[in-house]
Amino acid sequence: MIRKIFQILVLVALGAGSAAGAADARLGAVHLVASEAAARVTLDISRFMGERFFTLDRPFRAVIDLPQTRAGRGLRLPRARGLVAGMRMGLRPNGALRLVLVLHSAVRLHAAWAYSPARGHELVLTLGDAPGAGATAARYTIPTPIRARHEPLNTGRDIVVAVDPGHGGVDPGAIGPDGLEEKTVTLAIGRLLAHRIDEQRGMRAVLTRDSDIFIPLRERREIARRAKADLFVSIHADDVSQRDIAGASVYILSLRGASSEAARWLAERENSADLKGGIKLSDKSSTLASVLLNLSQSATISESMTAARQVLASLDRSVPVRKPQVQQAAFVVLKSPDIPSMLIETDYISDPLEDRKLANPAYQRRIADAIFRGVCAYFREHPPAGTLFAEERQRELDRLVARNR
Ligand SMILES: [Zn+2]
């Protein structure tokens, strides 16, 4: 709510916010490997922008929309082959580039983002059970949810939750007395949480990592921004010196921690640092930009607090909780000025008992489920505009009003 008021104020003050702009991604090439029963389509895209896809029947088609993406100059679509009877491309009124694959038969569609330094970002579409597709997608990072969609695009959008398994790759995080590494625990819980979110109608998850790789903290926030996340949840299981401390705690950013990052944002605003909701910082004077950024950051911290309280309350109902209040600290990973963010210390890996508990898949699931229920409760009460959750809440309110008339 606070953010909505803030955005209205800003839009009124500035005349209007513009959404599309120089920050578009470019589709450089489309590759097709196909047999009669399966196909793999690889899209070379200049940067990660997220995607939406769904299928249509009679004739069977797979439709992929790439938000804020343009076709590169001279881009040519591959010729029909095997399962793929044809391919076409067009620009949607909302600025998304739409790719339509006409198929000879109905098959399952999977999409996964991959990245490698040599080849950059790729969106890999797997139709049917294409050989070798799994290996391609697993090559590295930014996986997006694998989910085919049948509903039309202009119904309520999904709420996007960025799930950030802490540490990874060369950074193992804390190490328990039995040698259990934090990065392993956070990835397991993160995957379980992402899965629960993807199962929920009207919600989808974006994992900042889905394998044992190192991703810098700022890049984790960037992944959330590019996916237009409504919430960022970082998962940890850290070390403490006192052995008798156990239980979960939930952190959000402190205002003091926010101010140092604001300066950096302002310095970067020439490049791409525009706020969610179409508020551009790049064309403002530095004073106005700094005021806008601070307003946005404090609104975001207050939303983070609301969300974090829900998650902490939910954790408290199923696992031991260390502190009954949400904690505030200056974690770098929480410093998004426009995405409500929280960091969850699920438990302390340094405790020999907790170490064993954290290694247990059933306990990992209990934590993931509790986080999910908290996140869900938050969005039911505070659904972002334009989402399925917002539509449902509106219907609920209408019913209440009708009953009390
Ligand atoms: Zn950690």
mmCIF file of C-alpha atoms and ligand atoms in Angstrom:
data_model
loop_
_atom_site.group_PDB
_atom_site.id
_atom_site.type_symbol
_atom_site.label_atom_id
_atom_site.label_comp_id
_atom_site.label_asym_id
_atom_site.label_seq_id
_atom_site.Cartn_x
_atom_site.Cartn_y
_atom_site.Cartn_z
ATOM 1 C CA MET A 1 0.000 0.000 0.000
ATOM 2 C CA ILE A 2 2.711 2.438 0.972
ATOM 3 C CA ARG A 3 4.513 1.692 -2.224
ATOM 4 C CA LYS A 4 1.383 2.232 -4.271
ATOM 5 C CA ILE A 5 0.791 5.651 -2.706
ATOM 6 C CA PHE A 6 4.415 6.458 -3.241
ATOM 7 C CA GLN A 7 4.243 5.517 -6.907
ATOM 8 C CA ILE A 8 1.131 7.565 -7.485
ATOM 9 C CA LEU A 9 2.773 10.562 -5.838
ATOM 10 C CA VAL A 10 5.857 10.151 -7.941
ATOM 11 C CA LEU A 11 3.925 9.697 -11.168
ATOM 12 C CA VAL A 12 1.861 12.792 -10.418
ATOM 13 C CA ALA A 13 4.955 14.753 -9.537
ATOM 14 C CA LEU A 14 6.825 13.736 -12.636
ATOM 15 C CA GLY A 15 4.031 13.859 -15.163
ATOM 16 C CA ALA A 16 4.413 10.241 -16.166
ATOM 17 C CA GLY A 17 6.823 7.367 -15.885
ATOM 18 C CA SER A 18 7.999 5.641 -19.015
ATOM 19 C CA ALA A 19 8.530 1.908 -18.924
ATOM 20 C CA ALA A 20 10.135 0.754 -22.165
ATOM 21 C CA GLY A 21 13.448 2.176 -23.178
ATOM 22 C CA ALA A 22 17.049 1.681 -24.051
ATOM 23 C CA ALA A 23 17.321 -1.276 -21.684
ATOM 24 C CA ASP A 24 15.835 -3.831 -24.090
ATOM 25 C CA ALA A 25 17.428 -7.228 -24.520
ATOM 26 C CA ARG A 26 18.355 -8.443 -28.003
ATOM 27 C CA LEU A 27 17.557 -11.835 -29.485
ATOM 28 C CA GLY A 28 20.677 -12.575 -31.498
ATOM 29 C CA ALA A 29 20.037 -16.062 -32.886
ATOM 30 C CA VAL A 30 17.636 -18.991 -32.817
ATOM 31 C CA HIS A 31 18.987 -22.545 -33.123
ATOM 32 C CA LEU A 32 16.883 -25.630 -33.727
ATOM 33 C CA VAL A 33 17.748 -29.279 -33.209
ATOM 34 C CA ALA A 34 14.836 -31.588 -33.950
ATOM 35 C CA SER A 35 13.701 -35.152 -34.490
ATOM 36 C CA GLU A 36 10.157 -36.298 -35.307
ATOM 37 C CA ALA A 37 9.278 -36.595 -31.612
ATOM 38 C CA ALA A 38 11.330 -33.926 -29.913
ATOM 39 C CA ALA A 39 13.087 -30.636 -30.442
ATOM 40 C CA ARG A 40 15.383 -28.225 -28.698
ATOM 41 C CA VAL A 41 15.246 -24.541 -29.542
ATOM 42 C CA THR A 42 18.014 -22.347 -28.160
ATOM 43 C CA LEU A 43 17.607 -18.583 -28.106
ATOM 44 C CA ASP A 44 20.737 -16.447 -27.753
ATOM 45 C CA ILE A 45 19.629 -13.398 -25.781
ATOM 46 C CA SER A 46 21.838 -10.485 -24.772
ATOM 47 C CA ARG A 47 20.694 -10.625 -21.178
ATOM 48 C CA PHE A 48 18.316 -12.376 -18.838
ATOM 49 C CA MET A 49 14.855 -10.807 -19.027
ATOM 50 C CA GLY A 50 12.541 -13.622 -17.937
ATOM 51 C CA GLU A 51 9.966 -15.192 -20.217
ATOM 52 C CA ARG A 52 6.382 -16.403 -20.360
ATOM 53 C CA PHE A 53 5.178 -19.331 -22.340
ATOM 54 C CA PHE A 54 2.079 -21.328 -22.989
ATOM 55 C CA THR A 55 0.714 -23.830 -25.456
ATOM 56 C CA LEU A 56 -2.271 -23.790 -27.798
ATOM 57 C CA ASP A 57 -4.133 -26.659 -29.477
ATOM 58 C CA ARG A 58 -5.307 -27.283 -33.041
ATOM 59 C CA PRO A 59 -2.806 -26.770 -34.464
ATOM 60 C CA PHE A 60 -0.508 -27.413 -31.558
ATOM 61 C CA ARG A 61 1.639 -24.362 -30.910
ATOM 62 C CA ALA A 62 4.160 -23.296 -28.304
ATOM 63 C CA VAL A 63 4.158 -19.565 -27.676
ATOM 64 C CA ILE A 64 7.064 -17.822 -25.947
ATOM 65 C CA ASP A 65 6.963 -14.163 -24.980
ATOM 66 C CA LEU A 66 10.216 -12.404 -24.160
ATOM 67 C CA PRO A 67 9.544 -9.141 -22.312
ATOM 68 C CA GLN A 68 11.414 -6.035 -23.449
ATOM 69 C CA THR A 69 13.284 -7.879 -26.144
ATOM 70 C CA ARG A 70 14.038 -6.928 -29.744
ATOM 71 C CA ALA A 71 15.103 -9.134 -32.622
ATOM 72 C CA GLY A 72 18.724 -8.524 -33.537
ATOM 73 C CA ARG A 73 19.488 -7.130 -36.962
ATOM 74 C CA GLY A 74 19.439 -9.812 -39.648
ATOM 75 C CA LEU A 75 17.992 -12.451 -37.313
ATOM 76 C CA ARG A 76 16.724 -15.439 -39.305
ATOM 77 C CA LEU A 77 14.507 -18.156 -37.958
ATOM 78 C CA PRO A 78 15.531 -21.760 -38.642
ATOM 79 C CA ARG A 79 13.623 -23.672 -41.299
ATOM 80 C CA ALA A 80 10.932 -26.215 -40.343
ATOM 81 C CA ARG A 81 12.418 -29.545 -39.295
ATOM 82 C CA GLY A 82 11.177 -32.729 -37.603
ATOM 83 C CA LEU A 83 8.637 -31.933 -34.893
ATOM 84 C CA VAL A 84 8.669 -28.223 -35.738
ATOM 85 C CA ALA A 85 6.351 -27.438 -38.654
ATOM 86 C CA GLY A 86 7.067 -23.732 -38.647
ATOM 87 C CA MET A 87 8.287 -20.749 -36.659
ATOM 88 C CA ARG A 88 7.257 -17.123 -36.640
ATOM 89 C CA MET A 89 8.034 -14.053 -34.646
ATOM 90 C CA GLY A 90 6.327 -10.747 -33.904
ATOM 91 C CA LEU A 91 6.293 -7.808 -31.566
ATOM 92 C CA ARG A 92 3.447 -7.588 -29.017
ATOM 93 C CA PRO A 93 1.773 -4.281 -28.103
ATOM 94 C CA ASN A 94 3.257 -4.634 -24.599
ATOM 95 C CA GLY A 95 6.777 -4.610 -26.047
ATOM 96 C CA ALA A 96 7.385 -8.337 -25.737
ATOM 97 C CA LEU A 97 8.884 -10.288 -28.601
ATOM 98 C CA ARG A 98 6.679 -13.299 -29.337
ATOM 99 C CA LEU A 99 8.001 -16.497 -30.847
ATOM 100 C CA VAL A 100 5.462 -19.051 -32.068
ATOM 101 C CA LEU A 101 6.477 -22.640 -32.787
ATOM 102 C CA VAL A 102 3.949 -24.624 -34.831
ATOM 103 C CA LEU A 103 4.298 -28.310 -33.984
ATOM 104 C CA HIS A 104 3.234 -31.545 -35.654
ATOM 105 C CA SER A 105 2.107 -33.057 -32.354
ATOM 106 C CA ALA A 106 1.311 -32.155 -28.774
ATOM 107 C CA VAL A 107 4.419 -32.448 -26.578
ATOM 108 C CA ARG A 108 5.539 -31.071 -23.269
ATOM 109 C CA LEU A 109 7.350 -27.749 -23.223
ATOM 110 C CA HIS A 110 10.147 -26.866 -20.808
ATOM 111 C CA ALA A 111 12.129 -23.673 -20.622
ATOM 112 C CA ALA A 112 15.348 -23.011 -18.739
ATOM 113 C CA TRP A 113 17.858 -20.208 -18.831
ATOM 114 C CA ALA A 114 21.510 -21.017 -19.074
ATOM 115 C CA TYR A 115 24.609 -18.920 -19.016
ATOM 116 C CA SER A 116 28.228 -19.525 -19.859
ATOM 117 C CA PRO A 117 30.986 -16.940 -20.282
ATOM 118 C CA ALA A 118 31.616 -18.187 -23.827
ATOM 119 C CA ARG A 119 28.034 -18.188 -25.067
ATOM 120 C CA GLY A 120 26.307 -15.673 -22.826
ATOM 121 C CA HIS A 121 22.646 -16.014 -21.849
ATOM 122 C CA GLU A 122 20.505 -18.603 -23.556
ATOM 123 C CA LEU A 123 16.911 -19.610 -23.159
ATOM 124 C CA VAL A 124 16.678 -23.325 -23.889
ATOM 125 C CA LEU A 125 13.251 -24.605 -24.892
ATOM 126 C CA THR A 126 12.824 -28.348 -24.756
ATOM 127 C CA LEU A 127 9.883 -29.882 -26.591
ATOM 128 C CA GLY A 128 9.223 -33.534 -25.844
ATOM 129 C CA ASP A 129 12.196 -35.334 -24.362
ATOM 130 C CA ALA A 130 15.007 -33.912 -26.444
ATOM 131 C CA PRO A 131 18.315 -35.690 -25.856
ATOM 132 C CA GLY A 132 21.011 -33.674 -24.157
ATOM 133 C CA ALA A 133 18.663 -30.854 -23.246
ATOM 134 C CA GLY A 134 19.076 -31.394 -19.543
ATOM 135 C CA ALA A 135 22.818 -31.094 -19.795
ATOM 136 C CA THR A 136 22.522 -27.780 -21.605
ATOM 137 C CA ALA A 137 20.233 -26.258 -19.038
ATOM 138 C CA ALA A 138 22.349 -27.478 -16.156
ATOM 139 C CA ARG A 139 25.453 -25.798 -17.557
ATOM 140 C CA TYR A 140 24.962 -22.933 -15.182
ATOM 141 C CA THR A 141 22.708 -20.387 -13.624
ATOM 142 C CA ILE A 142 19.471 -18.492 -13.699
ATOM 143 C CA PRO A 143 16.924 -21.211 -14.109
ATOM 144 C CA THR A 144 13.381 -20.012 -14.471
ATOM 145 C CA PRO A 145 10.400 -22.096 -13.486
ATOM 146 C CA ILE A 146 9.593 -24.960 -15.749
ATOM 147 C CA ARG A 147 5.902 -24.669 -16.257
ATOM 148 C CA ALA A 148 3.649 -24.719 -19.276
ATOM 149 C CA ARG A 149 0.771 -22.329 -19.212
ATOM 150 C CA HIS A 150 -2.573 -22.526 -20.881
ATOM 151 C CA GLU A 151 -4.237 -19.375 -19.678
ATOM 152 C CA PRO A 152 -4.209 -16.274 -21.871
ATOM 153 C CA LEU A 153 -1.511 -13.713 -21.161
ATOM 154 C CA ASN A 154 -3.682 -10.801 -20.128
ATOM 155 C CA THR A 155 -5.202 -12.399 -17.042
ATOM 156 C CA GLY A 156 -3.688 -11.653 -13.625
ATOM 157 C CA ARG A 157 0.054 -12.011 -13.762
ATOM 158 C CA ASP A 158 1.988 -14.317 -11.487
ATOM 159 C CA ILE A 159 3.615 -13.005 -8.344
ATOM 160 C CA VAL A 160 7.349 -13.578 -8.783
ATOM 161 C CA VAL A 161 9.383 -14.661 -5.764
ATOM 162 C CA ALA A 162 13.170 -14.658 -6.080
ATOM 163 C CA VAL A 163 14.595 -17.499 -3.991
ATOM 164 C CA ASP A 164 18.270 -17.051 -3.196
ATOM 165 C CA PRO A 165 20.135 -20.076 -1.817
ATOM 166 C CA GLY A 166 23.058 -18.501 0.039
ATOM 167 C CA HIS A 167 26.719 -19.134 -0.893
ATOM 168 C CA GLY A 168 27.722 -21.716 -3.539
ATOM 169 C CA GLY A 169 30.705 -22.812 -5.614
ATOM 170 C CA VAL A 170 34.011 -21.675 -4.117
ATOM 171 C CA ASP A 171 32.098 -20.172 -1.185
ATOM 172 C CA PRO A 172 30.831 -23.043 1.015
ATOM 173 C CA GLY A 173 29.418 -20.734 3.703
ATOM 174 C CA ALA A 174 29.523 -22.089 7.239
ATOM 175 C CA ILE A 175 30.682 -25.653 7.811
ATOM 176 C CA GLY A 176 29.120 -27.859 10.468
ATOM 177 C CA PRO A 177 30.981 -30.149 12.874
ATOM 178 C CA ASP A 178 30.137 -33.151 10.676
ATOM 179 C CA GLY A 179 31.447 -31.364 7.578
ATOM 180 C CA LEU A 180 28.043 -30.347 6.258
ATOM 181 C CA GLU A 181 28.381 -27.207 4.147
ATOM 182 C CA GLU A 182 25.917 -24.334 4.337
ATOM 183 C CA LYS A 183 25.785 -23.996 0.537
ATOM 184 C CA THR A 184 24.385 -27.526 0.251
ATOM 185 C CA VAL A 185 21.682 -26.925 2.841
ATOM 186 C CA THR A 186 20.619 -23.573 1.361
ATOM 187 C CA LEU A 187 20.358 -25.032 -2.143
ATOM 188 C CA ALA A 188 18.237 -27.943 -0.923
ATOM 189 C CA ILE A 189 15.861 -25.693 1.027
ATOM 190 C CA GLY A 190 15.806 -23.133 -1.809
ATOM 191 C CA ARG A 191 14.807 -25.759 -4.356
ATOM 192 C CA LEU A 192 12.057 -27.102 -2.104
ATOM 193 C CA LEU A 193 10.759 -23.584 -1.533
ATOM 194 C CA ALA A 194 10.852 -22.753 -5.258
ATOM 195 C CA HIS A 195 8.972 -25.938 -5.995
ATOM 196 C CA ARG A 196 6.233 -25.098 -3.489
ATOM 197 C CA ILE A 197 5.924 -21.606 -4.949
ATOM 198 C CA ASP A 198 5.681 -22.953 -8.505
ATOM 199 C CA GLU A 199 2.904 -25.306 -7.430
ATOM 200 C CA GLN A 200 0.874 -22.377 -6.121
ATOM 201 C CA ARG A 201 -1.483 -20.921 -8.718
ATOM 202 C CA GLY A 202 -0.717 -17.259 -9.323
ATOM 203 C CA MET A 203 2.866 -17.499 -8.098
ATOM 204 C CA ARG A 204 6.190 -18.501 -9.539
ATOM 205 C CA ALA A 205 9.743 -18.717 -8.293
ATOM 206 C CA VAL A 206 13.051 -17.670 -9.780
ATOM 207 C CA LEU A 207 16.105 -19.290 -8.204
ATOM 208 C CA THR A 208 19.242 -17.147 -8.188
ATOM 209 C CA ARG A 209 21.183 -20.395 -8.442
ATOM 210 C CA ASP A 210 20.094 -23.953 -9.070
ATOM 211 C CA SER A 211 23.490 -25.599 -8.894
ATOM 212 C CA ASP A 212 26.695 -25.425 -6.904
ATOM 213 C CA ILE A 213 28.054 -22.204 -8.375
ATOM 214 C CA PHE A 214 29.356 -18.950 -6.997
ATOM 215 C CA ILE A 215 27.294 -15.820 -7.662
ATOM 216 C CA PRO A 216 28.328 -12.425 -6.254
ATOM 217 C CA LEU A 217 25.816 -10.781 -3.897
ATOM 218 C CA ARG A 218 24.942 -7.887 -6.187
ATOM 219 C CA GLU A 219 24.390 -10.256 -9.096
ATOM 220 C CA ARG A 220 21.835 -12.105 -6.965
ATOM 221 C CA ARG A 221 19.854 -8.884 -6.586
ATOM 222 C CA GLU A 222 20.232 -8.229 -10.305
ATOM 223 C CA ILE A 223 18.726 -11.614 -11.138
ATOM 224 C CA ALA A 224 15.724 -10.718 -8.978
ATOM 225 C CA ARG A 225 15.365 -7.321 -10.656
ATOM 226 C CA ARG A 226 15.558 -8.750 -14.151
ATOM 227 C CA ALA A 227 12.875 -11.280 -13.260
ATOM 228 C CA LYS A 228 10.789 -8.367 -11.900
ATOM 229 C CA ALA A 229 10.523 -10.123 -8.568
ATOM 230 C CA ASP A 230 7.893 -8.990 -6.069
ATOM 231 C CA LEU A 231 9.877 -10.419 -3.174
ATOM 232 C CA PHE A 232 13.448 -11.568 -2.544
ATOM 233 C CA VAL A 233 14.105 -14.355 -0.056
ATOM 234 C CA SER A 234 17.691 -15.269 0.788
ATOM 235 C CA ILE A 235 18.289 -18.548 2.610
ATOM 236 C CA HIS A 236 21.164 -19.230 4.986
ATOM 237 C CA ALA A 237 22.222 -21.561 7.777
ATOM 238 C CA ASP A 238 25.103 -19.773 9.386
ATOM 239 C CA ASP A 239 27.689 -20.247 12.030
ATOM 240 C CA VAL A 240 27.625 -18.759 15.495
ATOM 241 C CA SER A 241 30.340 -18.828 18.100
ATOM 242 C CA GLN A 242 28.014 -19.750 20.958
ATOM 243 C CA ARG A 243 27.133 -23.383 20.689
ATOM 244 C CA ASP A 244 23.872 -23.092 22.594
ATOM 245 C CA ILE A 245 22.172 -20.821 20.100
ATOM 246 C CA ALA A 246 19.652 -22.493 17.857
ATOM 247 C CA GLY A 247 16.538 -21.709 15.895
ATOM 248 C CA ALA A 248 15.505 -19.620 12.927
ATOM 249 C CA SER A 249 15.709 -15.861 12.591
ATOM 250 C CA VAL A 250 14.570 -13.461 9.889
ATOM 251 C CA TYR A 251 16.448 -10.317 8.856
ATOM 252 C CA ILE A 252 15.569 -7.294 6.776
ATOM 253 C CA LEU A 253 17.679 -4.304 5.806
ATOM 254 C CA SER A 254 18.291 -1.560 8.351
ATOM 255 C CA LEU A 255 17.850 2.032 7.168
ATOM 256 C CA ARG A 256 21.450 2.807 8.042
ATOM 257 C CA GLY A 257 22.626 -0.028 5.818
ATOM 258 C CA ALA A 258 20.488 1.302 3.014
ATOM 259 C CA SER A 259 22.078 4.743 2.797
ATOM 260 C CA SER A 260 25.541 3.551 1.776
ATOM 261 C CA GLU A 261 24.078 1.583 -1.090
ATOM 262 C CA ALA A 262 21.967 4.531 -2.263
ATOM 263 C CA ALA A 263 25.115 6.414 -3.253
ATOM 264 C CA ARG A 264 26.210 3.523 -5.397
ATOM 265 C CA TRP A 265 22.814 3.332 -7.034
ATOM 266 C CA LEU A 266 22.890 6.983 -7.881
ATOM 267 C CA ALA A 267 26.308 6.552 -9.420
ATOM 268 C CA GLU A 268 24.995 3.714 -11.553
ATOM 269 C CA ARG A 269 21.752 5.332 -12.539
ATOM 270 C CA GLU A 270 23.136 6.361 -15.908
ATOM 271 C CA ASN A 271 23.263 2.727 -16.863
ATOM 272 C CA SER A 272 20.211 0.814 -15.893
ATOM 273 C CA ALA A 273 19.195 1.623 -12.365
ATOM 274 C CA ASP A 274 15.566 2.546 -12.843
ATOM 275 C CA LEU A 275 13.110 1.652 -10.140
ATOM 276 C CA LYS A 276 10.258 -0.785 -10.466
ATOM 277 C CA GLY A 277 6.979 0.769 -11.487
ATOM 278 C CA GLY A 278 8.553 2.708 -14.361
ATOM 279 C CA ILE A 279 10.205 5.362 -12.234
ATOM 280 C CA LYS A 280 13.269 6.515 -14.090
ATOM 281 C CA LEU A 281 16.193 7.858 -12.135
ATOM 282 C CA SER A 282 18.355 8.452 -15.185
ATOM 283 C CA ASP A 283 16.656 11.653 -16.300
ATOM 284 C CA LYS A 284 16.366 13.315 -12.888
ATOM 285 C CA SER A 285 18.652 15.810 -11.217
ATOM 286 C CA SER A 286 20.820 14.127 -8.588
ATOM 287 C CA THR A 287 18.879 15.772 -5.751
ATOM 288 C CA LEU A 288 15.511 14.583 -7.021
ATOM 289 C CA ALA A 289 16.911 11.146 -7.849
ATOM 290 C CA SER A 290 18.297 10.829 -4.341
ATOM 291 C CA VAL A 291 14.984 11.860 -2.765
ATOM 292 C CA LEU A 292 13.109 9.348 -4.930
ATOM 293 C CA LEU A 293 15.535 6.600 -4.121
ATOM 294 C CA ASN A 294 15.312 7.208 -0.372
ATOM 295 C CA LEU A 295 11.524 7.297 -0.504
ATOM 296 C CA SER A 296 11.464 4.054 -2.423
ATOM 297 C CA GLN A 297 13.960 2.429 -0.075
ATOM 298 C CA SER A 298 12.033 3.324 3.077
ATOM 299 C CA ALA A 299 8.761 2.153 1.547
ATOM 300 C CA THR A 300 10.487 -1.078 0.568
ATOM 301 C CA ILE A 301 11.929 -1.603 4.051
ATOM 302 C CA SER A 302 8.492 -1.186 5.561
ATOM 303 C CA GLU A 303 7.061 -3.746 3.114
ATOM 304 C CA SER A 304 9.976 -6.072 3.855
ATOM 305 C CA MET A 305 9.077 -5.818 7.544
ATOM 306 C CA THR A 306 5.449 -6.781 6.899
ATOM 307 C CA ALA A 307 6.489 -9.767 4.792
ATOM 308 C CA ALA A 308 9.250 -10.833 7.198
ATOM 309 C CA ARG A 309 6.831 -10.794 10.168
ATOM 310 C CA GLN A 310 4.512 -13.166 8.324
ATOM 311 C CA VAL A 311 7.370 -15.522 7.505
ATOM 312 C CA LEU A 312 8.728 -15.442 11.046
ATOM 313 C CA ALA A 313 5.266 -16.144 12.485
ATOM 314 C CA SER A 314 4.891 -19.065 10.108
ATOM 315 C CA LEU A 315 8.335 -20.453 11.003
ATOM 316 C CA ASP A 316 7.452 -20.100 14.672
ATOM 317 C CA ARG A 317 4.523 -22.451 14.151
ATOM 318 C CA SER A 318 6.664 -25.297 12.806
ATOM 319 C CA VAL A 319 10.328 -24.966 13.791
ATOM 320 C CA PRO A 320 12.257 -23.521 16.750
ATOM 321 C CA VAL A 321 12.718 -19.777 16.411
ATOM 322 C CA ARG A 322 15.660 -17.981 17.941
ATOM 323 C CA LYS A 323 14.252 -14.472 18.278
ATOM 324 C CA PRO A 324 10.582 -13.490 18.287
ATOM 325 C CA GLN A 325 11.234 -10.220 16.402
ATOM 326 C CA VAL A 326 12.416 -9.548 12.887
ATOM 327 C CA GLN A 327 16.060 -8.430 13.009
ATOM 328 C CA GLN A 328 17.544 -5.578 11.009
ATOM 329 C CA ALA A 329 21.062 -5.545 9.589
ATOM 330 C CA ALA A 330 23.037 -4.190 6.643
ATOM 331 C CA PHE A 331 23.267 -7.319 4.491
ATOM 332 C CA VAL A 332 24.370 -6.405 0.968
ATOM 333 C CA VAL A 333 22.056 -8.946 -0.598
ATOM 334 C CA LEU A 334 19.044 -7.155 0.932
ATOM 335 C CA LYS A 335 19.848 -3.730 -0.492
ATOM 336 C CA SER A 336 17.375 -3.556 -3.368
ATOM 337 C CA PRO A 337 15.708 -0.158 -3.179
ATOM 338 C CA ASP A 338 12.463 -1.388 -4.723
ATOM 339 C CA ILE A 339 12.095 -5.116 -4.010
ATOM 340 C CA PRO A 340 11.014 -6.142 -0.495
ATOM 341 C CA SER A 341 13.773 -8.466 0.711
ATOM 342 C CA MET A 342 14.490 -10.737 3.642
ATOM 343 C CA LEU A 343 17.231 -13.084 4.752
ATOM 344 C CA ILE A 344 16.322 -16.195 6.695
ATOM 345 C CA GLU A 345 18.775 -17.906 8.982
ATOM 346 C CA THR A 346 17.042 -21.261 8.956
ATOM 347 C CA ASP A 347 19.149 -22.639 11.782
ATOM 348 C CA TYR A 348 22.730 -22.782 12.941
ATOM 349 C CA ILE A 349 24.874 -25.302 11.189
ATOM 350 C CA SER A 350 27.565 -24.999 13.900
ATOM 351 C CA ASP A 351 25.356 -26.751 16.426
ATOM 352 C CA PRO A 352 26.040 -30.526 16.224
ATOM 353 C CA LEU A 353 22.361 -31.322 16.712
ATOM 354 C CA GLU A 354 21.171 -28.710 14.247
ATOM 355 C CA ASP A 355 23.778 -29.833 11.753
ATOM 356 C CA ARG A 356 22.196 -33.273 11.657
ATOM 357 C CA LYS A 357 18.722 -31.785 11.514
ATOM 358 C CA LEU A 358 19.641 -29.471 8.633
ATOM 359 C CA ALA A 359 20.995 -32.421 6.643
ATOM 360 C CA ASN A 360 17.643 -34.162 6.959
ATOM 361 C CA PRO A 361 15.388 -33.722 3.881
ATOM 362 C CA ALA A 362 12.238 -33.939 6.013
ATOM 363 C CA TYR A 363 13.449 -31.078 8.178
ATOM 364 C CA GLN A 364 14.512 -29.087 5.115
ATOM 365 C CA ARG A 365 11.019 -29.510 3.734
ATOM 366 C CA ARG A 366 9.486 -28.391 7.023
ATOM 367 C CA ILE A 367 11.479 -25.166 6.847
ATOM 368 C CA ALA A 368 10.671 -24.610 3.151
ATOM 369 C CA ASP A 369 6.960 -25.219 3.764
ATOM 370 C CA ALA A 370 6.911 -22.795 6.679
ATOM 371 C CA ILE A 371 8.611 -20.079 4.614
ATOM 372 C CA PHE A 372 6.187 -20.718 1.769
ATOM 373 C CA ARG A 373 3.138 -20.387 4.026
ATOM 374 C CA GLY A 374 4.455 -17.097 5.384
ATOM 375 C CA VAL A 375 5.139 -15.725 1.908
ATOM 376 C CA CYS A 376 1.703 -16.813 0.754
ATOM 377 C CA ALA A 377 -0.012 -15.216 3.759
ATOM 378 C CA TYR A 378 1.819 -11.957 3.060
ATOM 379 C CA PHE A 379 0.742 -11.856 -0.584
ATOM 380 C CA ARG A 380 -2.851 -12.761 0.234
ATOM 381 C CA GLU A 381 -3.009 -9.664 2.413
ATOM 382 C CA HIS A 382 -0.813 -7.480 0.214
ATOM 383 C CA PRO A 383 -1.242 -8.663 -3.364
ATOM 384 C CA PRO A 384 0.682 -6.586 -5.933
ATOM 385 C CA ALA A 385 -1.624 -4.886 -8.446
ATOM 386 C CA GLY A 386 -2.393 -6.823 -11.612
ATOM 387 C CA THR A 387 -1.804 -10.249 -10.104
ATOM 388 C CA LEU A 388 -4.143 -13.189 -9.794
ATOM 389 C CA PHE A 389 -3.826 -12.796 -6.004
ATOM 390 C CA ALA A 390 -5.091 -9.200 -6.315
ATOM 391 C CA GLU A 391 -8.074 -10.347 -8.388
ATOM 392 C CA GLU A 392 -8.942 -13.015 -5.837
ATOM 393 C CA ARG A 393 -8.658 -10.579 -2.971
ATOM 394 C CA GLN A 394 -10.923 -8.140 -4.810
ATOM 395 C CA ARG A 395 -13.528 -10.868 -5.351
ATOM 396 C CA GLU A 396 -13.320 -11.756 -1.664
ATOM 397 C CA LEU A 397 -13.881 -8.109 -0.687
ATOM 398 C CA ASP A 398 -16.801 -7.823 -3.132
ATOM 399 C CA ARG A 399 -18.408 -10.899 -1.572
ATOM 400 C CA LEU A 400 -17.972 -9.449 1.919
ATOM 401 C CA VAL A 401 -19.519 -6.140 0.869
ATOM 402 C CA ALA A 402 -22.442 -7.884 -0.829
ATOM 403 C CA ARG A 403 -23.105 -10.005 2.249
ATOM 404 C CA ASN A 404 -23.168 -6.997 4.572
ATOM 405 C CA ARG A 405 -25.374 -4.836 2.423
HETATM 406 ZN ZN ZN B 1 25.205 -17.766 5.094
#
